PDB file of C-alpha atoms in Angstrom:
ATOM      1  CA  UNK A   1      40.491 -12.340  12.726  1.00  0.00           C
ATOM      2  CA  UNK A   2      37.325 -14.280  13.238  1.00  0.00           C
ATOM      3  CA  UNK A   3      36.234 -17.858  12.683  1.00  0.00           C
ATOM      4  CA  UNK A   4      38.554 -20.749  11.983  1.00  0.00           C
ATOM      5  CA  UNK A   5      41.784 -20.133  10.088  1.00  0.00           C
ATOM      6  CA  UNK A   6      43.861 -22.858   8.482  1.00  0.00           C
ATOM      7  CA  UNK A   7      47.321 -22.633   6.991  1.00  0.00           C
ATOM      8  CA  UNK A   8      48.653 -23.399   4.500  1.00  0.00           C
ATOM      9  CA  UNK A   9      45.788 -23.433   1.991  1.00  0.00           C
ATOM     10  CA  UNK A  10      47.722 -25.720  -0.355  1.00  0.00           C
ATOM     11  CA  UNK A  11      50.612 -28.074   0.331  1.00  0.00           C
ATOM     12  CA  UNK A  12      52.592 -30.367  -1.926  1.00  0.00           C
ATOM     13  CA  UNK A  13      54.982 -32.699  -0.153  1.00  0.00           C
ATOM     14  CA  UNK A  14      57.126 -35.676  -0.951  1.00  0.00           C
ATOM     15  CA  UNK A  15      56.693 -38.972   0.832  1.00  0.00           C
ATOM     16  CA  UNK A  16      59.828 -38.423   2.907  1.00  0.00           C
ATOM     17  CA  UNK A  17      58.986 -34.878   3.996  1.00  0.00           C
ATOM     18  CA  UNK A  18      57.749 -33.673   7.362  1.00  0.00           C
ATOM     19  CA  UNK A  19      55.232 -30.859   7.409  1.00  0.00           C
ATOM     20  CA  UNK A  20      52.614 -29.445   9.760  1.00  0.00           C
ATOM     21  CA  UNK A  21      49.125 -28.098   9.226  1.00  0.00           C
ATOM     22  CA  UNK A  22      47.962 -25.314  11.492  1.00  0.00           C
ATOM     23  CA  UNK A  23      44.494 -24.375  12.675  1.00  0.00           C
ATOM     24  CA  UNK A  24      43.455 -21.447  14.825  1.00  0.00           C
ATOM     25  CA  UNK A  25      39.979 -20.569  16.057  1.00  0.00           C
ATOM     26  CA  UNK A  26      38.854 -17.213  17.386  1.00  0.00           C
ATOM     27  CA  UNK A  27      35.393 -18.282  18.508  1.00  0.00           C
ATOM     28  CA  UNK A  28      36.103 -19.202  22.122  1.00  0.00           C
ATOM     29  CA  UNK A  29      35.156 -22.807  21.397  1.00  0.00           C
ATOM     30  CA  UNK A  30      36.381 -25.647  23.579  1.00  0.00           C
ATOM     31  CA  UNK A  31      36.390 -28.451  21.016  1.00  0.00           C
ATOM     32  CA  UNK A  32      38.481 -28.769  17.886  1.00  0.00           C
ATOM     33  CA  UNK A  33      38.538 -31.434  15.199  1.00  0.00           C
ATOM     34  CA  UNK A  34      40.523 -32.690  12.238  1.00  0.00           C
ATOM     35  CA  UNK A  35      38.582 -34.130   9.308  1.00  0.00           C
ATOM     36  CA  UNK A  36      39.789 -35.626   6.047  1.00  0.00           C
ATOM     37  CA  UNK A  37      37.800 -35.259   2.838  1.00  0.00           C
ATOM     38  CA  UNK A  38      38.913 -37.347  -0.110  1.00  0.00           C
ATOM     39  CA  UNK A  39      37.397 -37.106  -3.561  1.00  0.00           C
ATOM     40  CA  UNK A  40      34.001 -38.784  -3.824  1.00  0.00           C
ATOM     41  CA  UNK A  41      34.026 -39.735  -0.130  1.00  0.00           C
ATOM     42  CA  UNK A  42      32.244 -38.327   2.907  1.00  0.00           C
ATOM     43  CA  UNK A  43      34.112 -36.420   5.572  1.00  0.00           C
ATOM     44  CA  UNK A  44      36.097 -38.728   7.833  1.00  0.00           C
ATOM     45  CA  UNK A  45      36.714 -37.738  11.435  1.00  0.00           C
ATOM     46  CA  UNK A  46      40.372 -38.060  12.402  1.00  0.00           C
ATOM     47  CA  UNK A  47      40.803 -36.489  15.833  1.00  0.00           C
ATOM     48  CA  UNK A  48      38.766 -34.679  18.468  1.00  0.00           C
ATOM     49  CA  UNK A  49      40.174 -32.422  21.149  1.00  0.00           C
ATOM     50  CA  UNK A  50      38.245 -31.019  24.082  1.00  0.00           C
ATOM     51  CA  UNK A  51      40.008 -28.393  26.166  1.00  0.00           C
ATOM     52  CA  UNK A  52      43.361 -29.474  24.741  1.00  0.00           C
ATOM     53  CA  UNK A  53      42.780 -33.108  25.634  1.00  0.00           C
ATOM     54  CA  UNK A  54      42.416 -35.673  22.881  1.00  0.00           C
ATOM     55  CA  UNK A  55      39.083 -37.399  23.320  1.00  0.00           C
ATOM     56  CA  UNK A  56      38.964 -39.384  20.112  1.00  0.00           C
ATOM     57  CA  UNK A  57      41.448 -40.900  17.708  1.00  0.00           C
ATOM     58  CA  UNK A  58      39.536 -42.501  14.915  1.00  0.00           C
ATOM     59  CA  UNK A  59      42.020 -45.253  14.013  1.00  0.00           C
ATOM     60  CA  UNK A  60      44.247 -42.830  12.168  1.00  0.00           C
ATOM     61  CA  UNK A  61      47.701 -44.063  11.053  1.00  0.00           C
ATOM     62  CA  UNK A  62      50.592 -42.860  13.174  1.00  0.00           C
ATOM     63  CA  UNK A  63      52.037 -40.894  10.270  1.00  0.00           C
ATOM     64  CA  UNK A  64      49.424 -38.306  11.291  1.00  0.00           C
ATOM     65  CA  UNK A  65      50.193 -36.781  14.679  1.00  0.00           C
ATOM     66  CA  UNK A  66      47.929 -34.118  16.204  1.00  0.00           C
ATOM     67  CA  UNK A  67      48.918 -31.528  18.743  1.00  0.00           C
ATOM     68  CA  UNK A  68      46.706 -29.144  20.690  1.00  0.00           C
ATOM     69  CA  UNK A  69      48.788 -26.740  22.781  1.00  0.00           C
ATOM     70  CA  UNK A  70      45.753 -24.703  23.876  1.00  0.00           C
ATOM     71  CA  UNK A  71      42.053 -24.487  23.144  1.00  0.00           C
ATOM     72  CA  UNK A  72      42.595 -22.056  20.259  1.00  0.00           C
ATOM     73  CA  UNK A  73      45.268 -23.889  18.315  1.00  0.00           C
ATOM     74  CA  UNK A  74      45.447 -27.277  16.676  1.00  0.00           C
ATOM     75  CA  UNK A  75      48.208 -28.790  14.586  1.00  0.00           C
ATOM     76  CA  UNK A  76      48.458 -31.866  12.427  1.00  0.00           C
ATOM     77  CA  UNK A  77      52.019 -33.077  11.989  1.00  0.00           C
ATOM     78  CA  UNK A  78      52.649 -35.129   8.872  1.00  0.00           C
ATOM     79  CA  UNK A  79      55.521 -37.479   8.111  1.00  0.00           C
ATOM     80  CA  UNK A  80      56.208 -40.251   5.592  1.00  0.00           C
ATOM     81  CA  UNK A  81      52.831 -39.850   3.978  1.00  0.00           C
ATOM     82  CA  UNK A  82      51.543 -41.905   1.082  1.00  0.00           C
ATOM     83  CA  UNK A  83      49.994 -40.666  -2.167  1.00  0.00           C
ATOM     84  CA  UNK A  84      46.579 -41.927  -0.982  1.00  0.00           C
ATOM     85  CA  UNK A  85      46.797 -39.404   1.854  1.00  0.00           C
ATOM     86  CA  UNK A  86      46.248 -36.645  -0.686  1.00  0.00           C
ATOM     87  CA  UNK A  87      42.998 -34.972   0.327  1.00  0.00           C
ATOM     88  CA  UNK A  88      41.415 -31.852   1.765  1.00  0.00           C
ATOM     89  CA  UNK A  89      42.147 -31.628   5.487  1.00  0.00           C
ATOM     90  CA  UNK A  90      39.581 -29.634   7.370  1.00  0.00           C
ATOM     91  CA  UNK A  91      39.785 -28.236  10.866  1.00  0.00           C
ATOM     92  CA  UNK A  92      36.588 -27.472  12.722  1.00  0.00           C
ATOM     93  CA  UNK A  93      35.555 -26.175  16.118  1.00  0.00           C
ATOM     94  CA  UNK A  94      32.413 -26.245  18.234  1.00  0.00           C
ATOM     95  CA  UNK A  95      31.473 -24.856  21.653  1.00  0.00           C
ATOM     96  CA  UNK A  96      31.846 -28.300  23.229  1.00  0.00           C
ATOM     97  CA  UNK A  97      32.190 -31.804  21.809  1.00  0.00           C
ATOM     98  CA  UNK A  98      28.604 -32.388  22.852  1.00  0.00           C
ATOM     99  CA  UNK A  99      25.856 -33.358  20.521  1.00  0.00           C
ATOM    100  CA  UNK A 100      23.843 -30.205  20.219  1.00  0.00           C
ATOM    101  CA  UNK A 101      26.243 -27.963  18.343  1.00  0.00           C
ATOM    102  CA  UNK A 102      27.155 -27.608  14.715  1.00  0.00           C
ATOM    103  CA  UNK A 103      30.702 -27.048  13.572  1.00  0.00           C
ATOM    104  CA  UNK A 104      32.517 -24.079  12.154  1.00  0.00           C
ATOM    105  CA  UNK A 105      35.005 -25.272   9.564  1.00  0.00           C
ATOM    106  CA  UNK A 106      38.188 -23.682   8.352  1.00  0.00           C
ATOM    107  CA  UNK A 107      38.860 -23.317   4.633  1.00  0.00           C
ATOM    108  CA  UNK A 108      40.971 -26.450   4.660  1.00  0.00           C
ATOM    109  CA  UNK A 109      44.429 -27.428   3.475  1.00  0.00           C
ATOM    110  CA  UNK A 110      44.516 -29.164   0.128  1.00  0.00           C
ATOM    111  CA  UNK A 111      47.340 -31.668   0.453  1.00  0.00           C
ATOM    112  CA  UNK A 112      49.026 -33.443  -2.425  1.00  0.00           C
ATOM    113  CA  UNK A 113      51.569 -36.156  -1.667  1.00  0.00           C
ATOM    114  CA  UNK A 114      53.939 -36.891  -4.532  1.00  0.00           C
TER     115      UNK A 114
ATOM    116  CA  UNK B   1      24.592 -50.336   5.637  1.00  0.00           C
ATOM    117  CA  UNK B   2      25.954 -46.806   6.001  1.00  0.00           C
ATOM    118  CA  UNK B   3      25.185 -44.967   9.223  1.00  0.00           C
ATOM    119  CA  UNK B   4      23.916 -41.961   7.285  1.00  0.00           C
ATOM    120  CA  UNK B   5      22.507 -42.288   3.783  1.00  0.00           C
ATOM    121  CA  UNK B   6      21.465 -39.451   1.539  1.00  0.00           C
ATOM    122  CA  UNK B   7      19.617 -39.259  -1.750  1.00  0.00           C
ATOM    123  CA  UNK B   8      22.330 -40.009  -4.304  1.00  0.00           C
ATOM    124  CA  UNK B   9      21.417 -37.201  -6.673  1.00  0.00           C
ATOM    125  CA  UNK B  10      22.487 -35.203  -8.544  1.00  0.00           C
ATOM    126  CA  UNK B  11      19.446 -32.973  -8.622  1.00  0.00           C
ATOM    127  CA  UNK B  12      19.149 -30.628 -11.587  1.00  0.00           C
ATOM    128  CA  UNK B  13      16.263 -28.196 -11.249  1.00  0.00           C
ATOM    129  CA  UNK B  14      15.186 -24.931 -12.900  1.00  0.00           C
ATOM    130  CA  UNK B  15      15.185 -21.664 -11.005  1.00  0.00           C
ATOM    131  CA  UNK B  16      12.077 -21.278  -8.910  1.00  0.00           C
ATOM    132  CA  UNK B  17      11.557 -24.994  -8.424  1.00  0.00           C
ATOM    133  CA  UNK B  18      10.974 -26.689  -5.088  1.00  0.00           C
ATOM    134  CA  UNK B  19      13.369 -29.499  -4.278  1.00  0.00           C
ATOM    135  CA  UNK B  20      13.580 -31.883  -1.333  1.00  0.00           C
ATOM    136  CA  UNK B  21      16.430 -34.019  -0.064  1.00  0.00           C
ATOM    137  CA  UNK B  22      16.109 -36.943   2.286  1.00  0.00           C
ATOM    138  CA  UNK B  23      18.598 -38.482   4.668  1.00  0.00           C
ATOM    139  CA  UNK B  24      18.188 -41.655   6.723  1.00  0.00           C
ATOM    140  CA  UNK B  25      20.221 -42.681   9.741  1.00  0.00           C
ATOM    141  CA  UNK B  26      20.683 -46.066  11.340  1.00  0.00           C
ATOM    142  CA  UNK B  27      21.658 -45.230  14.916  1.00  0.00           C
ATOM    143  CA  UNK B  28      18.511 -44.834  16.988  1.00  0.00           C
ATOM    144  CA  UNK B  29      20.601 -43.161  19.713  1.00  0.00           C
ATOM    145  CA  UNK B  30      21.191 -40.171  17.417  1.00  0.00           C
ATOM    146  CA  UNK B  31      20.286 -36.957  19.158  1.00  0.00           C
ATOM    147  CA  UNK B  32      21.021 -33.966  16.988  1.00  0.00           C
ATOM    148  CA  UNK B  33      20.837 -33.345  13.296  1.00  0.00           C
ATOM    149  CA  UNK B  34      22.165 -30.748  10.901  1.00  0.00           C
ATOM    150  CA  UNK B  35      22.266 -29.754   7.266  1.00  0.00           C
ATOM    151  CA  UNK B  36      25.440 -28.222   5.850  1.00  0.00           C
ATOM    152  CA  UNK B  37      26.123 -26.896   2.382  1.00  0.00           C
ATOM    153  CA  UNK B  38      29.456 -27.244   0.664  1.00  0.00           C
ATOM    154  CA  UNK B  39      30.361 -25.286  -2.430  1.00  0.00           C
ATOM    155  CA  UNK B  40      32.864 -26.704  -4.878  1.00  0.00           C
ATOM    156  CA  UNK B  41      36.386 -26.768  -3.382  1.00  0.00           C
ATOM    157  CA  UNK B  42      35.209 -24.947  -0.265  1.00  0.00           C
ATOM    158  CA  UNK B  43      34.602 -25.963   3.310  1.00  0.00           C
ATOM    159  CA  UNK B  44      31.200 -27.129   4.587  1.00  0.00           C
ATOM    160  CA  UNK B  45      29.104 -24.410   6.178  1.00  0.00           C
ATOM    161  CA  UNK B  46      26.313 -24.994   8.658  1.00  0.00           C
ATOM    162  CA  UNK B  47      22.988 -24.342   6.961  1.00  0.00           C
ATOM    163  CA  UNK B  48      20.607 -25.205   9.749  1.00  0.00           C
ATOM    164  CA  UNK B  49      20.025 -27.461  12.712  1.00  0.00           C
ATOM    165  CA  UNK B  50      17.042 -29.778  12.538  1.00  0.00           C
ATOM    166  CA  UNK B  51      14.659 -29.707  15.466  1.00  0.00           C
ATOM    167  CA  UNK B  52      12.090 -32.288  16.470  1.00  0.00           C
ATOM    168  CA  UNK B  53       9.191 -30.004  15.662  1.00  0.00           C
ATOM    169  CA  UNK B  54      10.648 -29.027  12.294  1.00  0.00           C
ATOM    170  CA  UNK B  55      12.053 -25.609  11.557  1.00  0.00           C
ATOM    171  CA  UNK B  56      12.128 -23.063   8.799  1.00  0.00           C
ATOM    172  CA  UNK B  57      14.654 -20.459   7.759  1.00  0.00           C
ATOM    173  CA  UNK B  58      13.424 -18.397   4.863  1.00  0.00           C
ATOM    174  CA  UNK B  59      13.117 -20.669   1.828  1.00  0.00           C
ATOM    175  CA  UNK B  60      14.570 -23.642   3.700  1.00  0.00           C
ATOM    176  CA  UNK B  61      12.546 -26.081   5.802  1.00  0.00           C
ATOM    177  CA  UNK B  62      14.045 -28.957   7.755  1.00  0.00           C
ATOM    178  CA  UNK B  63      12.077 -31.814   9.252  1.00  0.00           C
ATOM    179  CA  UNK B  64      12.889 -34.744  11.485  1.00  0.00           C
ATOM    180  CA  UNK B  65      11.024 -38.025  11.724  1.00  0.00           C
ATOM    181  CA  UNK B  66      12.463 -39.987  14.642  1.00  0.00           C
ATOM    182  CA  UNK B  67      10.145 -42.954  14.212  1.00  0.00           C
ATOM    183  CA  UNK B  68      11.323 -43.531  10.650  1.00  0.00           C
ATOM    184  CA  UNK B  69      14.823 -42.201  11.351  1.00  0.00           C
ATOM    185  CA  UNK B  70      15.050 -39.683   8.571  1.00  0.00           C
ATOM    186  CA  UNK B  71      15.500 -35.977   8.122  1.00  0.00           C
ATOM    187  CA  UNK B  72      14.623 -33.855   5.143  1.00  0.00           C
ATOM    188  CA  UNK B  73      15.510 -30.499   3.665  1.00  0.00           C
ATOM    189  CA  UNK B  74      13.076 -28.614   1.461  1.00  0.00           C
ATOM    190  CA  UNK B  75      14.193 -25.670  -0.633  1.00  0.00           C
ATOM    191  CA  UNK B  76      11.484 -23.491  -2.121  1.00  0.00           C
ATOM    192  CA  UNK B  77      11.882 -21.026  -4.984  1.00  0.00           C
ATOM    193  CA  UNK B  78      15.373 -22.301  -5.853  1.00  0.00           C
ATOM    194  CA  UNK B  79      18.011 -19.738  -6.739  1.00  0.00           C
ATOM    195  CA  UNK B  80      21.122 -20.195  -8.858  1.00  0.00           C
ATOM    196  CA  UNK B  81      23.137 -19.558  -5.700  1.00  0.00           C
ATOM    197  CA  UNK B  82      21.588 -22.622  -4.057  1.00  0.00           C
ATOM    198  CA  UNK B  83      23.735 -24.825  -6.306  1.00  0.00           C
ATOM    199  CA  UNK B  84      25.987 -26.768  -3.931  1.00  0.00           C
ATOM    200  CA  UNK B  85      26.381 -30.115  -2.223  1.00  0.00           C
ATOM    201  CA  UNK B  86      24.130 -30.563   0.793  1.00  0.00           C
ATOM    202  CA  UNK B  87      25.468 -32.675   3.635  1.00  0.00           C
ATOM    203  CA  UNK B  88      23.364 -34.393   6.243  1.00  0.00           C
ATOM    204  CA  UNK B  89      25.051 -34.742   9.648  1.00  0.00           C
ATOM    205  CA  UNK B  90      23.881 -36.866  12.547  1.00  0.00           C
ATOM    206  CA  UNK B  91      25.289 -36.652  16.086  1.00  0.00           C
ATOM    207  CA  UNK B  92      25.023 -39.318  18.729  1.00  0.00           C
ATOM    208  CA  UNK B  93      24.620 -38.587  22.414  1.00  0.00           C
ATOM    209  CA  UNK B  94      28.358 -39.123  22.826  1.00  0.00           C
ATOM    210  CA  UNK B  95      29.050 -36.260  20.470  1.00  0.00           C
ATOM    211  CA  UNK B  96      30.145 -38.363  17.520  1.00  0.00           C
ATOM    212  CA  UNK B  97      29.230 -36.732  14.203  1.00  0.00           C
ATOM    213  CA  UNK B  98      28.646 -38.768  11.082  1.00  0.00           C
ATOM    214  CA  UNK B  99      28.443 -37.070   7.705  1.00  0.00           C
ATOM    215  CA  UNK B 100      26.485 -38.327   4.747  1.00  0.00           C
ATOM    216  CA  UNK B 101      28.011 -38.522   1.280  1.00  0.00           C
ATOM    217  CA  UNK B 102      26.168 -35.388   0.234  1.00  0.00           C
ATOM    218  CA  UNK B 103      23.578 -34.615  -2.429  1.00  0.00           C
ATOM    219  CA  UNK B 104      24.557 -32.284  -5.235  1.00  0.00           C
ATOM    220  CA  UNK B 105      22.068 -29.688  -6.399  1.00  0.00           C
ATOM    221  CA  UNK B 106      22.409 -27.693  -9.600  1.00  0.00           C
ATOM    222  CA  UNK B 107      19.894 -24.931 -10.191  1.00  0.00           C
ATOM    223  CA  UNK B 108      19.728 -23.873 -13.835  1.00  0.00           C
ATOM    224  CA  UNK B 109      18.422 -20.645 -15.362  1.00  0.00           C
TER     225      UNK B 109
END
């Protein structure tokens, strides 16, 4: 496989459920990101990881918990979400978290919280 | 004021038309600039980086004006397949990326 792969593509969960989103990149990149895209809003950065170390947490509620076990894998653990958390969650990677590189995005997980 | 502001759009143009989008940014420390396209219900895909001297990729031309803090994207000879939302992205020296709201383009036959 190449590029950035996200699973699942779609997820419906209740407010009391616990679920995890998975992201895997096969590009040899050192930086990985979680973004949230809600309807009619720009992409919002959630977390940045560089070489498995979290370098940015953009004031995200604790009901979202990231995990980066190695430079190729990134998870987003979800628990006790709210309906307003329904959105497209996008994983991205780049060679480094530096400023000169564009991102490669995964296809995203479309999350609906009921 | 938003850090990155794009033309609100939407832009509806006939095939073959030339269309230009503008994007302004507020952080003078911004160092790198990109245009992405996002098709409906799909992920954003990098279209092109924007270099200080301006750059061209086929029908697409990107320009940067640091003094006025804006970037532009020009699409010549529009195709139906160019219909998408175009996102302006600005990176600071610290690696922080800020996305614009996007400008939607519809190319009609």
